[in-house]
mmCIF file with all atom_site columns, C-alpha atoms in Angstrom:
data_model
loop_
_atom_site.group_PDB
_atom_site.id
_atom_site.type_symbol
_atom_site.label_atom_id
_atom_site.label_alt_id
_atom_site.label_comp_id
_atom_site.label_asym_id
_atom_site.label_entity_id
_atom_site.label_seq_id
_atom_site.pdbx_PDB_ins_code
_atom_site.Cartn_x
_atom_site.Cartn_y
_atom_site.Cartn_z
_atom_site.occupancy
_atom_site.B_iso_or_equiv
_atom_site.pdbx_formal_charge
_atom_site.auth_seq_id
_atom_site.auth_comp_id
_atom_site.auth_asym_id
_atom_site.auth_atom_id
_atom_site.pdbx_PDB_model_num
ATOM 1  C CA . VAL A 1 1  ? -0.506  0.644   -4.798  1.00 0.00 ? 1  VAL A CA 1
ATOM 2  C CA . ALA A 1 2  ? -0.974  -1.600  -8.419  1.00 0.00 ? 2  ALA A CA 1
ATOM 3  C CA . GLU A 1 3  ? 1.622   1.228   -9.884  1.00 0.00 ? 3  GLU A CA 1
ATOM 4  C CA . ALA A 1 4  ? 4.061   0.686   -7.053  1.00 0.00 ? 4  ALA A CA 1
ATOM 5  C CA . THR A 1 5  ? 3.838   -2.632  -7.363  1.00 0.00 ? 5  THR A CA 1
ATOM 6  C CA . ALA A 1 6  ? 4.279   -2.836  -11.107 1.00 0.00 ? 6  ALA A CA 1
ATOM 7  C CA . ARG A 1 7  ? 7.456   -1.160  -10.824 1.00 0.00 ? 7  ARG A CA 1
ATOM 8  C CA . VAL A 1 8  ? 8.705   -3.345  -8.445  1.00 0.00 ? 8  VAL A CA 1
ATOM 9  C CA . MET A 1 9  ? 7.762   -6.539  -10.368 1.00 0.00 ? 9  MET A CA 1
ATOM 10 C CA . GLY A 1 10 ? 9.686   -5.084  -13.501 1.00 0.00 ? 10 GLY A CA 1
ATOM 11 C CA . ASP A 1 11 ? 8.893   -4.731  -17.267 1.00 0.00 ? 11 ASP A CA 1
ATOM 12 C CA . ASP A 1 12 ? 6.846   -7.619  -18.138 1.00 0.00 ? 12 ASP A CA 1
ATOM 13 C CA . PHE A 1 13 ? 3.703   -5.803  -15.166 1.00 0.00 ? 13 PHE A CA 1
ATOM 14 C CA . ASP A 1 14 ? 1.748   -2.881  -15.607 1.00 0.00 ? 14 ASP A CA 1
ATOM 15 C CA . ALA A 1 15 ? -0.765  -1.506  -13.096 1.00 0.00 ? 15 ALA A CA 1
ATOM 16 C CA . ALA A 1 16 ? -3.256  -3.560  -15.058 1.00 0.00 ? 16 ALA A CA 1
ATOM 17 C CA . ALA A 1 17 ? -1.655  -6.587  -15.001 1.00 0.00 ? 17 ALA A CA 1
ATOM 18 C CA . VAL A 1 18 ? -0.725  -6.058  -10.991 1.00 0.00 ? 18 VAL A CA 1
ATOM 19 C CA . LYS A 1 19 ? -4.726  -5.516  -10.650 1.00 0.00 ? 19 LYS A CA 1
ATOM 20 C CA . SER A 1 20 ? -5.818  -8.492  -12.884 1.00 0.00 ? 20 SER A CA 1
ATOM 21 C CA . GLY A 1 21 ? -3.654  -10.528 -11.348 1.00 0.00 ? 21 GLY A CA 1
ATOM 22 C CA . VAL A 1 22 ? -3.872  -9.701  -7.556  1.00 0.00 ? 22 VAL A CA 1
ATOM 23 C CA . THR A 1 23 ? -6.598  -9.832  -5.046  1.00 0.00 ? 23 THR A CA 1
ATOM 24 C CA . ALA A 1 24 ? -6.699  -8.170  -1.541  1.00 0.00 ? 24 ALA A CA 1
ATOM 25 C CA . THR A 1 25 ? -9.677  -8.553  1.075   1.00 0.00 ? 25 THR A CA 1
ATOM 26 C CA . ASP A 1 26 ? -10.082 -7.086  4.630   1.00 0.00 ? 26 ASP A CA 1
ATOM 27 C CA . ASP A 1 27 ? -12.383 -7.568  6.772   1.00 0.00 ? 27 ASP A CA 1
ATOM 28 C CA . GLY A 1 28 ? -13.017 -3.926  7.576   1.00 0.00 ? 28 GLY A CA 1
ATOM 29 C CA . ASN A 1 29 ? -12.353 -4.152  11.176  1.00 0.00 ? 29 ASN A CA 1
ATOM 30 C CA . SER A 1 30 ? -7.849  -4.859  11.663  1.00 0.00 ? 30 SER A CA 1
ATOM 31 C CA . ASP A 1 31 ? -5.264  -4.261  9.625   1.00 0.00 ? 31 ASP A CA 1
ATOM 32 C CA . VAL A 1 32 ? -5.102  -7.436  8.253   1.00 0.00 ? 32 VAL A CA 1
ATOM 33 C CA . ILE A 1 33 ? -4.806  -8.327  4.502   1.00 0.00 ? 33 ILE A CA 1
ATOM 34 C CA . SER A 1 34 ? -5.429  -11.078 2.730   1.00 0.00 ? 34 SER A CA 1
ATOM 35 C CA . VAL A 1 35 ? -3.800  -11.556 -0.518  1.00 0.00 ? 35 VAL A CA 1
ATOM 36 C CA . THR A 1 36 ? -3.719  -13.621 -3.533  1.00 0.00 ? 36 THR A CA 1
ATOM 37 C CA . ALA A 1 37 ? -1.862  -13.559 -6.745  1.00 0.00 ? 37 ALA A CA 1
ATOM 38 C CA . SER A 1 38 ? -2.211  -15.712 -9.742  1.00 0.00 ? 38 SER A CA 1
ATOM 39 C CA . ASP A 1 39 ? 0.330   -16.201 -12.564 1.00 0.00 ? 39 ASP A CA 1
ATOM 40 C CA . PRO A 1 40 ? 1.804   -18.868 -14.750 1.00 0.00 ? 40 PRO A CA 1
ATOM 41 C CA . ASP A 1 41 ? 4.328   -19.658 -12.791 1.00 0.00 ? 41 ASP A CA 1
ATOM 42 C CA . PRO A 1 42 ? 4.323   -19.913 -9.323  1.00 0.00 ? 42 PRO A CA 1
ATOM 43 C CA . GLU A 1 43 ? 7.654   -18.118 -8.499  1.00 0.00 ? 43 GLU A CA 1
ATOM 44 C CA . THR A 1 44 ? 6.047   -15.093 -9.932  1.00 0.00 ? 44 THR A CA 1
ATOM 45 C CA . ALA A 1 45 ? 2.948   -15.165 -8.388  1.00 0.00 ? 45 ALA A CA 1
ATOM 46 C CA . ARG A 1 46 ? 4.216   -15.838 -4.912  1.00 0.00 ? 46 ARG A CA 1
ATOM 47 C CA . LYS A 1 47 ? 6.982   -12.821 -5.863  1.00 0.00 ? 47 LYS A CA 1
ATOM 48 C CA . LEU A 1 48 ? 3.323   -10.768 -7.155  1.00 0.00 ? 48 LEU A CA 1
ATOM 49 C CA . ALA A 1 49 ? 1.610   -11.684 -3.985  1.00 0.00 ? 49 ALA A CA 1
ATOM 50 C CA . ASN A 1 50 ? 4.096   -10.677 -1.165  1.00 0.00 ? 50 ASN A CA 1
ATOM 51 C CA . THR A 1 51 ? 5.358   -7.041  -3.048  1.00 0.00 ? 51 THR A CA 1
ATOM 52 C CA . TYR A 1 52 ? 1.634   -6.436  -3.541  1.00 0.00 ? 52 TYR A CA 1
ATOM 53 C CA . ALA A 1 53 ? 1.754   -6.962  0.117   1.00 0.00 ? 53 ALA A CA 1
ATOM 54 C CA . ALA A 1 54 ? 4.643   -5.043  1.034   1.00 0.00 ? 54 ALA A CA 1
ATOM 55 C CA . GLN A 1 55 ? 3.786   -1.984  -1.170  1.00 0.00 ? 55 GLN A CA 1
ATOM 56 C CA . VAL A 1 56 ? -0.042  -1.898  1.182   1.00 0.00 ? 56 VAL A CA 1
ATOM 57 C CA . ILE A 1 57 ? 1.671   -1.648  4.408   1.00 0.00 ? 57 ILE A CA 1
ATOM 58 C CA . ARG A 1 58 ? 4.147   0.912   2.535   1.00 0.00 ? 58 ARG A CA 1
ATOM 59 C CA . TYR A 1 59 ? 0.526   3.249   1.480   1.00 0.00 ? 59 TYR A CA 1
ATOM 60 C CA . ARG A 1 60 ? -0.748  2.606   4.694   1.00 0.00 ? 60 ARG A CA 1
ATOM 61 C CA . ALA A 1 61 ? 2.273   4.220   6.979   1.00 0.00 ? 61 ALA A CA 1
ATOM 62 C CA . LEU A 1 62 ? 2.117   6.974   4.340   1.00 0.00 ? 62 LEU A CA 1
ATOM 63 C CA . THR A 1 63 ? -0.895  7.770   4.358   1.00 0.00 ? 63 THR A CA 1
ATOM 64 C CA . ASP A 1 64 ? -1.066  7.053   8.823   1.00 0.00 ? 64 ASP A CA 1
ATOM 65 C CA . ARG A 1 65 ? 1.783   9.404   8.496   1.00 0.00 ? 65 ARG A CA 1
ATOM 66 C CA . GLU A 1 66 ? 0.440   12.442  6.585   1.00 0.00 ? 66 GLU A CA 1
ATOM 67 C CA . GLN A 1 67 ? -3.037  12.215  8.876   1.00 0.00 ? 67 GLN A CA 1
ATOM 68 C CA . VAL A 1 68 ? -0.142  12.369  12.217  1.00 0.00 ? 68 VAL A CA 1
ATOM 69 C CA . LEU A 1 69 ? 1.208   15.133  10.443  1.00 0.00 ? 69 LEU A CA 1
ATOM 70 C CA . ARG A 1 70 ? -1.771  17.220  9.424   1.00 0.00 ? 70 ARG A CA 1
ATOM 71 C CA . ALA A 1 71 ? -3.263  16.644  13.314  1.00 0.00 ? 71 ALA A CA 1
ATOM 72 C CA . LYS A 1 72 ? -0.429  18.130  14.458  1.00 0.00 ? 72 LYS A CA 1
ATOM 73 C CA . ARG A 1 73 ? -0.288  21.474  12.289  1.00 0.00 ? 73 ARG A CA 1
ATOM 74 C CA . LYS A 1 74 ? -3.495  21.731  13.393  1.00 0.00 ? 74 LYS A CA 1
ATOM 75 C CA . LEU A 1 75 ? -2.424  21.367  17.463  1.00 0.00 ? 75 LEU A CA 1
ATOM 76 C CA . ASP A 1 76 ? 0.324   24.115  16.466  1.00 0.00 ? 76 ASP A CA 1
ATOM 77 C CA . VAL A 1 77 ? -2.442  26.539  15.409  1.00 0.00 ? 77 VAL A CA 1
ATOM 78 C CA . ILE A 1 78 ? -4.597  26.106  17.962  1.00 0.00 ? 78 ILE A CA 1
ATOM 79 C CA . ILE A 1 79 ? -1.341  26.039  20.669  1.00 0.00 ? 79 ILE A CA 1
ATOM 80 C CA . ASP A 1 80 ? -0.222  29.438  18.571  1.00 0.00 ? 80 ASP A CA 1
ATOM 81 C CA . ALA A 1 81 ? -3.626  31.010  19.218  1.00 0.00 ? 81 ALA A CA 1
ATOM 82 C CA . SER A 1 82 ? -3.525  30.643  23.002  1.00 0.00 ? 82 SER A CA 1
#
């Protein structure tokens, strides 16, 4: 997520800069996260937080899709064996 965020943010950011500027927390019981970013420029901090949040959503969607596809492949094997 940090690397993807850095790519979107541009040349002034790398994954280490994103990791040092962003704090993301969740309560472990829901899909809700809290993202806080710090930067001397308030607009950059806002963009960093929003970009990081968007990349978390993207990452979760990709991993959820992969889990569904793995489960489908297992079911296909079971069905084909029947």
